[in-house]
CSV table of C-alpha atoms and ligand atoms in Angstrom, one decimal:
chain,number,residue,atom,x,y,z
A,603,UNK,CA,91.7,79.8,105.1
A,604,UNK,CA,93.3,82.0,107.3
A,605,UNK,CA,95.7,80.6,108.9
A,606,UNK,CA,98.0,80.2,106.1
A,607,UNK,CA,99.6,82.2,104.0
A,608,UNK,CA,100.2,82.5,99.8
A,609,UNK,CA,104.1,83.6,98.4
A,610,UNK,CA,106.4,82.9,96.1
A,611,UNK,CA,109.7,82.1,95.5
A,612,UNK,CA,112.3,83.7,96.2
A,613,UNK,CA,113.0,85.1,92.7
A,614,UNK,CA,110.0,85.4,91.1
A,615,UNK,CA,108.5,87.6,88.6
A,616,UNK,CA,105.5,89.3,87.5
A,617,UNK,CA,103.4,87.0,86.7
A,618,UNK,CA,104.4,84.6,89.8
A,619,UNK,CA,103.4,87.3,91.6
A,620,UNK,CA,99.5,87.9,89.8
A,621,UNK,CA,98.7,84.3,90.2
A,622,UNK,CA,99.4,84.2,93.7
A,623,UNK,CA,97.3,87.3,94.3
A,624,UNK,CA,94.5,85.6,92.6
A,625,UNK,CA,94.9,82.5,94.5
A,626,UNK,CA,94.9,84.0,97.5
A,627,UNK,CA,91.8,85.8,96.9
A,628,UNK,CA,90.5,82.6,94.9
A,629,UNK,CA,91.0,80.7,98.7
A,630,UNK,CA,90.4,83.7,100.9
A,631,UNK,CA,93.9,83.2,102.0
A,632,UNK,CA,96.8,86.2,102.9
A,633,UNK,CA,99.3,87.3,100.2
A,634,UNK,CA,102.9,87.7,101.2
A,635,UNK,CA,104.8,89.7,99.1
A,636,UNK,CA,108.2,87.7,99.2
A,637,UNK,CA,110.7,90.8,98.5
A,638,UNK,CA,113.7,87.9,98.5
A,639,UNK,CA,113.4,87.0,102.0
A,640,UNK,CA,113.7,83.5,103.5
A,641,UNK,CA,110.8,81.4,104.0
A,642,UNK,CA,111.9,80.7,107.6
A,643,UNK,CA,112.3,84.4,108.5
A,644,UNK,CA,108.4,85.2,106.9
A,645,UNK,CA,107.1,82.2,109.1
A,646,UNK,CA,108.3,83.7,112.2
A,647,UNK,CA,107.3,86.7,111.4
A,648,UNK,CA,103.5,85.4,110.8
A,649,UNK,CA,104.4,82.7,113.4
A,650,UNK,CA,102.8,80.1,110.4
A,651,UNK,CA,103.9,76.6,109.9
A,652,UNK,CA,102.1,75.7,106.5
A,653,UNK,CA,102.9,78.3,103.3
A,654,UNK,CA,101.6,78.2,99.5
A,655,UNK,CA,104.3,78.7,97.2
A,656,UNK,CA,103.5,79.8,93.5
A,657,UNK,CA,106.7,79.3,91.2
A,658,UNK,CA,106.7,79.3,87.7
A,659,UNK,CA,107.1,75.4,87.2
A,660,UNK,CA,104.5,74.7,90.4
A,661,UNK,CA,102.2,75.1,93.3
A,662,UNK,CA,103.2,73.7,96.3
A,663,UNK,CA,102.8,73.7,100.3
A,664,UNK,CA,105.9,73.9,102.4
A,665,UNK,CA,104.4,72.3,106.0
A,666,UNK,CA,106.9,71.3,108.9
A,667,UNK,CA,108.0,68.3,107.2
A,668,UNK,CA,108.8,68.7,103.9
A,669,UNK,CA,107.1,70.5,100.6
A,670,UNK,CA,104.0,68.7,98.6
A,671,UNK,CA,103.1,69.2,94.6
A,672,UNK,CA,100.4,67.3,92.5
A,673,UNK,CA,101.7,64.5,90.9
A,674,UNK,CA,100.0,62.3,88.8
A,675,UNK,CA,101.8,59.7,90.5
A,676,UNK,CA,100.8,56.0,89.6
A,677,UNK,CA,97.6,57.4,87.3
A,678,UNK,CA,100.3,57.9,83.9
A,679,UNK,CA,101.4,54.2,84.3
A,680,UNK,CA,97.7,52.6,85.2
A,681,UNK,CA,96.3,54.9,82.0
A,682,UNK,CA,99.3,53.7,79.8
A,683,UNK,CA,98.3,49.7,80.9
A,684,UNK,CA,94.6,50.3,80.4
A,685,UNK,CA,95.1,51.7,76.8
A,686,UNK,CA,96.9,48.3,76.5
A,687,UNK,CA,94.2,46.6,77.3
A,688,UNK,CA,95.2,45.4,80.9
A,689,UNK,CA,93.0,45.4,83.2
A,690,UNK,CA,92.9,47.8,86.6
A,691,UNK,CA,92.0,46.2,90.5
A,692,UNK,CA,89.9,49.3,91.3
A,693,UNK,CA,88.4,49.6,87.8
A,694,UNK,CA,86.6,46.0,88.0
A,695,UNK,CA,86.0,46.0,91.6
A,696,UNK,CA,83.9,49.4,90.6
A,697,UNK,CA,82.8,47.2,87.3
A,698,UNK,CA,83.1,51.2,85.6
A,699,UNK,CA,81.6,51.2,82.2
A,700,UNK,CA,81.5,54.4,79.9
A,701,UNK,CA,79.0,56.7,81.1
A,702,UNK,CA,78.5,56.2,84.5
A,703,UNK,CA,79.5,58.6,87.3
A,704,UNK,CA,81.5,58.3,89.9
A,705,UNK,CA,82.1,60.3,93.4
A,706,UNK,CA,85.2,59.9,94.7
A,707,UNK,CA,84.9,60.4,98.7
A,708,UNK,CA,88.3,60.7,99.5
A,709,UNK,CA,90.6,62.4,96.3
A,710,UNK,CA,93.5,62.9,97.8
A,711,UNK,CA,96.1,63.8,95.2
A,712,UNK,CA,93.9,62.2,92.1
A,713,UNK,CA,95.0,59.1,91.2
A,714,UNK,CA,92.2,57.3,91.4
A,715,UNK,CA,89.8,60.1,90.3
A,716,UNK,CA,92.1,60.4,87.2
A,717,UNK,CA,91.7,56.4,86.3
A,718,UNK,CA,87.9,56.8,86.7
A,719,UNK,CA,87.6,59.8,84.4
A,720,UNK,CA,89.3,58.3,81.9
A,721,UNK,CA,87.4,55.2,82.2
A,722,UNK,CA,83.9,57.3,82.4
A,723,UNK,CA,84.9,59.8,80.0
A,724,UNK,CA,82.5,61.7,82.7
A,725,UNK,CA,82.7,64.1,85.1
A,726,UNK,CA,83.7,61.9,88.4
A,727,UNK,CA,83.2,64.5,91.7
A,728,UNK,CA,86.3,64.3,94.0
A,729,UNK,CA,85.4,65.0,97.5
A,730,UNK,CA,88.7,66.4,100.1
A,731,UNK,CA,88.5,67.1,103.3
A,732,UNK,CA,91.6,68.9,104.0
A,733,UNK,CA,91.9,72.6,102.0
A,734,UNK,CA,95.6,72.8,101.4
A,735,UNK,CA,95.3,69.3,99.8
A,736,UNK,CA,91.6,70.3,97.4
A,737,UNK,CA,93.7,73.8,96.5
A,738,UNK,CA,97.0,71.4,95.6
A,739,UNK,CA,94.1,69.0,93.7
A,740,UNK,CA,92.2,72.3,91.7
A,741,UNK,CA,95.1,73.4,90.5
A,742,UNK,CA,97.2,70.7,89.1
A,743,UNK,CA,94.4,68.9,87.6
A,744,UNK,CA,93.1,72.5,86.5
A,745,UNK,CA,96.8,73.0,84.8
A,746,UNK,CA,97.3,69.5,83.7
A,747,UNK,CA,98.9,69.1,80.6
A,748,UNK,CA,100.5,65.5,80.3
A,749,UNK,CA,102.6,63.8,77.6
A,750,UNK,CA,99.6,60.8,77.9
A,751,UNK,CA,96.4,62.9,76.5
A,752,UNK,CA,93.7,60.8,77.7
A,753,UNK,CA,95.2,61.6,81.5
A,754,UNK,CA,95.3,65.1,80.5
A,755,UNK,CA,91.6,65.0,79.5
A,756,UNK,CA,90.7,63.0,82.4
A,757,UNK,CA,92.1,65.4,85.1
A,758,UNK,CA,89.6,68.4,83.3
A,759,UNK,CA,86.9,65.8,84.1
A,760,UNK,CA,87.5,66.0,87.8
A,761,UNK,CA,85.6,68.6,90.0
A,762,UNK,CA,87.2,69.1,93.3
A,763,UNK,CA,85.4,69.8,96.1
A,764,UNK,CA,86.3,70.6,100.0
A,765,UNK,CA,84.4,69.1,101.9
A,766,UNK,CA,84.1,66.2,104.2
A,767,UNK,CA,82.7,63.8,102.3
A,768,UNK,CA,80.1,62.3,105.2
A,769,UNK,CA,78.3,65.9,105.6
A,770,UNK,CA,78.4,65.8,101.2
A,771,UNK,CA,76.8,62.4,100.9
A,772,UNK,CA,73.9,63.3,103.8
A,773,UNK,CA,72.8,66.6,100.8
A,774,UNK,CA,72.7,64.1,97.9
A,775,UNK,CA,69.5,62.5,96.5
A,776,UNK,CA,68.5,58.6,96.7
A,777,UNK,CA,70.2,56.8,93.6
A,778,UNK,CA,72.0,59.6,92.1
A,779,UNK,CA,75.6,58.3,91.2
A,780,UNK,CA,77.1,55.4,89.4
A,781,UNK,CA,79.2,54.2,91.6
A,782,UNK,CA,80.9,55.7,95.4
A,783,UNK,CA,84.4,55.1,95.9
A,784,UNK,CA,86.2,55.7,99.4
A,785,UNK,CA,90.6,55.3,99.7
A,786,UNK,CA,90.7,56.6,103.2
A,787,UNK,CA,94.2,57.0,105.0
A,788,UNK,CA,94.6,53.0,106.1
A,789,UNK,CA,94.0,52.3,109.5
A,790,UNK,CA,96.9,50.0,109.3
A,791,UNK,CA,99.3,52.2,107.2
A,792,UNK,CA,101.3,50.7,104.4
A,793,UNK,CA,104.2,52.8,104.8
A,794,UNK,CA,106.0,51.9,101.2
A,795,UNK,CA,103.4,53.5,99.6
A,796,UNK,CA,105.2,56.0,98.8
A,797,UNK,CA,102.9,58.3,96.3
A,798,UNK,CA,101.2,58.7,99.7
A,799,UNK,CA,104.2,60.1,102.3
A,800,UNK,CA,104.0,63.6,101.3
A,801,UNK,CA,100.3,63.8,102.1
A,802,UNK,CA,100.4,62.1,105.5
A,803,UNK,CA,100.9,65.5,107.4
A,804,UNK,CA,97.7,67.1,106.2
A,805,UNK,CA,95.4,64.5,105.1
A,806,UNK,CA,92.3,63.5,107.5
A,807,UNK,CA,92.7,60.1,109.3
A,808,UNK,CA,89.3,59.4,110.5
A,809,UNK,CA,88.1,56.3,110.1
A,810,UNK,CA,85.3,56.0,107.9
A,811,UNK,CA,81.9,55.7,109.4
A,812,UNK,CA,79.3,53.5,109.0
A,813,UNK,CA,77.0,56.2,108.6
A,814,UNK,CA,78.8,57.2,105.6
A,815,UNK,CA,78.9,53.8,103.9
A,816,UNK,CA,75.1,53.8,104.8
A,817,UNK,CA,74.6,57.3,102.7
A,818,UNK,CA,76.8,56.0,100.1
A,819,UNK,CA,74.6,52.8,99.8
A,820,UNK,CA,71.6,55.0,99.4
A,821,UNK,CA,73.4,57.2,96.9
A,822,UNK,CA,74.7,54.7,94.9
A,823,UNK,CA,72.9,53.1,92.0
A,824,UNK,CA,75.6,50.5,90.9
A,825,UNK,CA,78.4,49.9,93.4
A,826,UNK,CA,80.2,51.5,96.5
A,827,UNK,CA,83.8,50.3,97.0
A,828,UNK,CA,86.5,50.8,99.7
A,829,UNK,CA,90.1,50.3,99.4
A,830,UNK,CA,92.0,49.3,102.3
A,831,UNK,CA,94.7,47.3,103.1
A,832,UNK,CA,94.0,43.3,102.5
A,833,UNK,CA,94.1,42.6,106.2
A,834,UNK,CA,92.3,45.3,107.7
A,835,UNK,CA,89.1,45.1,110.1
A,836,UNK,CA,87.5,48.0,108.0
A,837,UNK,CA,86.0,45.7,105.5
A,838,UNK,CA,83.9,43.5,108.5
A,839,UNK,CA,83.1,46.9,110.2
A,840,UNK,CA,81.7,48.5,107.4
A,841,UNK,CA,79.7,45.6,105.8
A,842,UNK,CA,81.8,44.7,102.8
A,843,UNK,CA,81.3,41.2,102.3
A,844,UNK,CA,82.4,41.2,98.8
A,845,UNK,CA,86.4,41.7,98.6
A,846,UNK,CA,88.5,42.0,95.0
A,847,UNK,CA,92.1,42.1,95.0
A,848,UNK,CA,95.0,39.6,93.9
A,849,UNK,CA,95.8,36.9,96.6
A,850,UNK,CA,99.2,38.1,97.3
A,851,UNK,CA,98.2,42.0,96.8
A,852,UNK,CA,98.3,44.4,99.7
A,853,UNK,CA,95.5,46.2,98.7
A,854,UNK,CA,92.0,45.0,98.6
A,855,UNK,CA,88.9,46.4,97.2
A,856,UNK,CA,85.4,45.8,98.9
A,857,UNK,CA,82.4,45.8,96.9
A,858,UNK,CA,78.7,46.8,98.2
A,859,UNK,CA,76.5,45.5,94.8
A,860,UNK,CA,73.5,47.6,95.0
A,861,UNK,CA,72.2,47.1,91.6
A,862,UNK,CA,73.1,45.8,88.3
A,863,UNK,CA,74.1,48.7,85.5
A,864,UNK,CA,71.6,48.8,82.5
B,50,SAM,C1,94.6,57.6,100.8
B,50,SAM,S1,94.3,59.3,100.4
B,50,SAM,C2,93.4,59.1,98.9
B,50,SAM,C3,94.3,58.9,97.7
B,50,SAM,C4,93.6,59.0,96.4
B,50,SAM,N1,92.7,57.9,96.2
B,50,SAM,C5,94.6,59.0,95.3
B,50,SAM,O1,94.5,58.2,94.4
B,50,SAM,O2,95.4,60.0,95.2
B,50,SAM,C6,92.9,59.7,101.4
B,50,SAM,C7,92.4,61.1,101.2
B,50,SAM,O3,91.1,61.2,101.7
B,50,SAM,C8,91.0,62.4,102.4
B,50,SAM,N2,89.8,62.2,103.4
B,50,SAM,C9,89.9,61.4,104.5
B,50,SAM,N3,88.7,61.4,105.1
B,50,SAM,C10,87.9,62.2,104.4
B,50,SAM,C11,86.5,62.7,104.5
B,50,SAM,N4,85.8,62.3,105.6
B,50,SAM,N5,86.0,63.5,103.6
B,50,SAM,C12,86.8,63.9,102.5
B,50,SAM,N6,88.1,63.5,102.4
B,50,SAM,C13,88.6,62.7,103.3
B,50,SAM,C14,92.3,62.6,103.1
B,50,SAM,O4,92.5,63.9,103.6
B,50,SAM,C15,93.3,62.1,102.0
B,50,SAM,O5,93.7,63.2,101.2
């Protein structure tokens, strides 16, 4: 990762400083040393859109339009309903019992992951294509501490890995995971989804393949599952007959059965 560079605020102090050193070396990545100058004159300088920031409160990546942190976003509020008992779209369209292992293709910022782990109480793989967004994804679920527990438990369940997820599936054995999940970007975006804005800039966009689905229906022992949004092509394309989803919901889950869960 060399094309970006690792600073920290503008005031900072010692151990600001430590932590970005060790991320830097962590992601093979250049440390700045920030000495109190602007961000915009150091980008010049290093003629570099995208910079790491390490403040005490955060880490977060200034791009051209706009700064991104890991957020839990919608996870708190879907963990709060499910410890009431209600029930989750994604959850029963993966029909995820205790136990079972999940690989999430496309992590993102979490979310989903999280709602998984704490479904599984398992290790559930997230798989991210784009670095900046995996290092974001390490180390917030890696320093998670929420006010909800069982999300804080969840997020150390969650191993984040960058990769693209269609070169990860070809290396993994026949009937080896639970259940395969893929939230790729929408090919039809819905753009009041707004957990999703800051990631826009960096995340990957391809459409997923059907050689993917066909790895992940090899892989899968239970269930593979796409999200998209409810009118989208993807669904037909990619050979999801089977579609979840409230009638008036935007999103829609499809469901590849591959085998029952004993
Ligand atoms: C819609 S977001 C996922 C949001 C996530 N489900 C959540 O709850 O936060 C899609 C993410 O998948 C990543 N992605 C897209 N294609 C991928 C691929 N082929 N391999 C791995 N990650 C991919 C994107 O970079 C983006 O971060």
């Amino acid at each position: 990762m060399n094309n970006f560079f690792i600073t920290t605020g503008r005031r900072t102090d010692g151990n600001c400083i430590v932590k970005a050193h060790s991320l830097a070396e962590k992601y093979n990545m250049h440390f700045i040393y920030r000495n109190n100058e602007p961000l915009a004159q150091i980008k010049k300088r290093h003629d570099c859109q995208t910079v790491i920031i390490v403040k005490k409160e955060r880490i977060s990546i200034v791009t051209s339009s706009g700064e991104l942190f890991f957020h839990p976003n919608m996870a708190q509020l879907r963990i709060k309903r499910l410890l009431k008992n209600e029930k989750d779209n994604m959850l029963t369209a993966m029909a995820l019992k205790k136990g079972m292992s999940v690989l999430d293709c496309t992590l993102g910022f979490a979310a989903d992951a999280l709602i998984s782990a704490f479904k599984s109480g398992t290790l559930v793989i997230g798989l991210e294509a784009d670095p900046l967004l995996a290092l974001i994804a390490e180390e917030g679920l890696r320093a998670a501490d929420f006010s909800v527990k069982e999300l804080t438990k969840a997020a150390h369940n969650i191993k984040v890995i960058n990769v693209n997820h269609e070169e990860y599936l070809q290396k993994l054995p026949d009937k080896s995971i639970d259940v395969v999940y893929f939230d790729p970007m929408f090919r039809h975006p819905l753009m009041d989804s707004l957990s999703l804005t800051p990631l826009r800039i960096l995340a990957d966009t391809a459409p997923v393949t059907k050689k993917s689905i066909d790895e992940a229906c090899r892989i899968a022992k239970h269930r593979v599952v796409l999200k998209e949004n409810s009118k989208s092509n993807e669904f037909d394309r990619l050979g999801f007959s089977s579609i979840c989803g409230g009638r008036y919901s935007p999103v829609h889950y499809g469901i590849i059965e591959i085998g029952k869960y004993v």
